[in-house]
Amino acid sequence: MNPSFDSGTGVVLFAHGSRDPLWRLPIDAVAQNMASQWPNLPVAVAFLELTQPNLPSTIEQMMKQGLSHVRIVPMFLGVGRHAREDLPEIVRGLTEAYPQMRFELVPAIGEHPAMTALMAQIAAGHLASQIDR
């Protein structure tokens, strides 16, 4: 799939965060993968707590890049309180702080049928040869 993106659009991969600095590596890897596949798409990461940068800092940087539309992708497998309550509240605050920007909060990545199918394939061992490379 080769999605098209408006030049004013950026994507933020939003994750929980951890005290362990290695925890963020998979999120950073997704961002790097996106940047290599879609070099004209600004991609950034942001975290709820314990890891920097936070979402407001990331949004401020994207605004300084001249972006007017930010798609926020919650990198959560399950939809708990953070995805249901905390993140929408943060986005409401960002909408008030940056009325010139449009924020698109998409469902958590774990809710996407493609992710569920991919996790099932991995769990069943069907992607082992690709993972072991």
mmCIF file with all atom_site columns, C-alpha atoms in Angstrom, residues 66-117:
data_model
loop_
_atom_site.group_PDB
_atom_site.id
_atom_site.type_symbol
_atom_site.label_atom_id
_atom_site.label_alt_id
_atom_site.label_comp_id
_atom_site.label_asym_id
_atom_site.label_entity_id
_atom_site.label_seq_id
_atom_site.pdbx_PDB_ins_code
_atom_site.Cartn_x
_atom_site.Cartn_y
_atom_site.Cartn_z
_atom_site.occupancy
_atom_site.B_iso_or_equiv
_atom_site.pdbx_formal_charge
_atom_site.auth_seq_id
_atom_site.auth_comp_id
_atom_site.auth_asym_id
_atom_site.auth_atom_id
_atom_site.pdbx_PDB_model_num
ATOM 1  C CA . GLY A 1 66  ? 4.897  24.187  9.146  1.00 0.00 ? 66  GLY A CA 1
ATOM 2  C CA . LEU A 1 67  ? 2.574  21.216  9.507  1.00 0.00 ? 67  LEU A CA 1
ATOM 3  C CA . SER A 1 68  ? -1.142 21.911  9.748  1.00 0.00 ? 68  SER A CA 1
ATOM 4  C CA . HIS A 1 69  ? -2.492 18.361  10.190 1.00 0.00 ? 69  HIS A CA 1
ATOM 5  C CA . VAL A 1 70  ? -1.167 15.764  12.615 1.00 0.00 ? 70  VAL A CA 1
ATOM 6  C CA . ARG A 1 71  ? -2.363 12.180  12.720 1.00 0.00 ? 71  ARG A CA 1
ATOM 7  C CA . ILE A 1 72  ? -1.827 10.764  16.209 1.00 0.00 ? 72  ILE A CA 1
ATOM 8  C CA . VAL A 1 73  ? -1.497 6.989   16.271 1.00 0.00 ? 73  VAL A CA 1
ATOM 9  C CA . PRO A 1 74  ? -1.792 5.369   19.721 1.00 0.00 ? 74  PRO A CA 1
ATOM 10 C CA . MET A 1 75  ? 0.722  2.519   19.733 1.00 0.00 ? 75  MET A CA 1
ATOM 11 C CA . PHE A 1 76  ? -1.293 0.544   22.292 1.00 0.00 ? 76  PHE A CA 1
ATOM 12 C CA . LEU A 1 77  ? -2.321 -3.085  21.831 1.00 0.00 ? 77  LEU A CA 1
ATOM 13 C CA . GLY A 1 78  ? -5.248 -2.716  24.204 1.00 0.00 ? 78  GLY A CA 1
ATOM 14 C CA . VAL A 1 79  ? -7.528 0.210   24.851 1.00 0.00 ? 79  VAL A CA 1
ATOM 15 C CA . GLY A 1 80  ? -7.275 1.079   28.507 1.00 0.00 ? 80  GLY A CA 1
ATOM 16 C CA . ARG A 1 81  ? -7.699 4.303   30.411 1.00 0.00 ? 81  ARG A CA 1
ATOM 17 C CA . HIS A 1 82  ? -4.740 5.978   28.708 1.00 0.00 ? 82  HIS A CA 1
ATOM 18 C CA . ALA A 1 83  ? -6.190 5.493   25.226 1.00 0.00 ? 83  ALA A CA 1
ATOM 19 C CA . ARG A 1 84  ? -9.813 6.128   26.269 1.00 0.00 ? 84  ARG A CA 1
ATOM 20 C CA . GLU A 1 85  ? -9.343 9.080   28.613 1.00 0.00 ? 85  GLU A CA 1
ATOM 21 C CA . ASP A 1 86  ? -5.823 10.473  28.972 1.00 0.00 ? 86  ASP A CA 1
ATOM 22 C CA . LEU A 1 87  ? -4.893 10.792  25.317 1.00 0.00 ? 87  LEU A CA 1
ATOM 23 C CA . PRO A 1 88  ? -8.178 12.406  24.180 1.00 0.00 ? 88  PRO A CA 1
ATOM 24 C CA . GLU A 1 89  ? -7.813 14.912  27.045 1.00 0.00 ? 89  GLU A CA 1
ATOM 25 C CA . ILE A 1 90  ? -4.274 15.783  25.917 1.00 0.00 ? 90  ILE A CA 1
ATOM 26 C CA . VAL A 1 91  ? -5.498 16.191  22.332 1.00 0.00 ? 91  VAL A CA 1
ATOM 27 C CA . ARG A 1 92  ? -8.314 18.502  23.513 1.00 0.00 ? 92  ARG A CA 1
ATOM 28 C CA . GLY A 1 93  ? -5.694 20.670  25.199 1.00 0.00 ? 93  GLY A CA 1
ATOM 29 C CA . LEU A 1 94  ? -3.565 20.683  22.038 1.00 0.00 ? 94  LEU A CA 1
ATOM 30 C CA . THR A 1 95  ? -6.588 21.675  19.950 1.00 0.00 ? 95  THR A CA 1
ATOM 31 C CA . GLU A 1 96  ? -7.112 24.666  22.230 1.00 0.00 ? 96  GLU A CA 1
ATOM 32 C CA . ALA A 1 97  ? -3.408 25.567  22.255 1.00 0.00 ? 97  ALA A CA 1
ATOM 33 C CA . TYR A 1 98  ? -2.962 25.190  18.476 1.00 0.00 ? 98  TYR A CA 1
ATOM 34 C CA . PRO A 1 99  ? -6.263 26.159  16.814 1.00 0.00 ? 99  PRO A CA 1
ATOM 35 C CA . GLN A 1 100 ? -4.449 26.543  13.484 1.00 0.00 ? 100 GLN A CA 1
ATOM 36 C CA . MET A 1 101 ? -3.680 22.805  13.437 1.00 0.00 ? 101 MET A CA 1
ATOM 37 C CA . ARG A 1 102 ? -5.971 19.871  12.812 1.00 0.00 ? 102 ARG A CA 1
ATOM 38 C CA . PHE A 1 103 ? -5.475 16.824  15.013 1.00 0.00 ? 103 PHE A CA 1
ATOM 39 C CA . GLU A 1 104 ? -6.652 13.410  13.871 1.00 0.00 ? 104 GLU A CA 1
ATOM 40 C CA . LEU A 1 105 ? -6.692 10.861  16.683 1.00 0.00 ? 105 LEU A CA 1
ATOM 41 C CA . VAL A 1 106 ? -7.002 7.398   15.171 1.00 0.00 ? 106 VAL A CA 1
ATOM 42 C CA . PRO A 1 107 ? -7.931 4.181   17.018 1.00 0.00 ? 107 PRO A CA 1
ATOM 43 C CA . ALA A 1 108 ? -5.222 2.303   18.904 1.00 0.00 ? 108 ALA A CA 1
ATOM 44 C CA . ILE A 1 109 ? -2.998 0.235   16.630 1.00 0.00 ? 109 ILE A CA 1
ATOM 45 C CA . GLY A 1 110 ? -4.007 -2.967  18.456 1.00 0.00 ? 110 GLY A CA 1
ATOM 46 C CA . GLU A 1 111 ? -7.615 -2.496  17.348 1.00 0.00 ? 111 GLU A CA 1
ATOM 47 C CA . HIS A 1 112 ? -6.746 -2.617  13.659 1.00 0.00 ? 112 HIS A CA 1
ATOM 48 C CA . PRO A 1 113 ? -7.761 -5.934  12.047 1.00 0.00 ? 113 PRO A CA 1
ATOM 49 C CA . ALA A 1 114 ? -4.454 -6.108  10.152 1.00 0.00 ? 114 ALA A CA 1
ATOM 50 C CA . MET A 1 115 ? -2.526 -5.924  13.444 1.00 0.00 ? 115 MET A CA 1
ATOM 51 C CA . THR A 1 116 ? -4.688 -8.621  15.024 1.00 0.00 ? 116 THR A CA 1
ATOM 52 C CA . ALA A 1 117 ? -4.136 -10.872 12.001 1.00 0.00 ? 117 ALA A CA 1
#
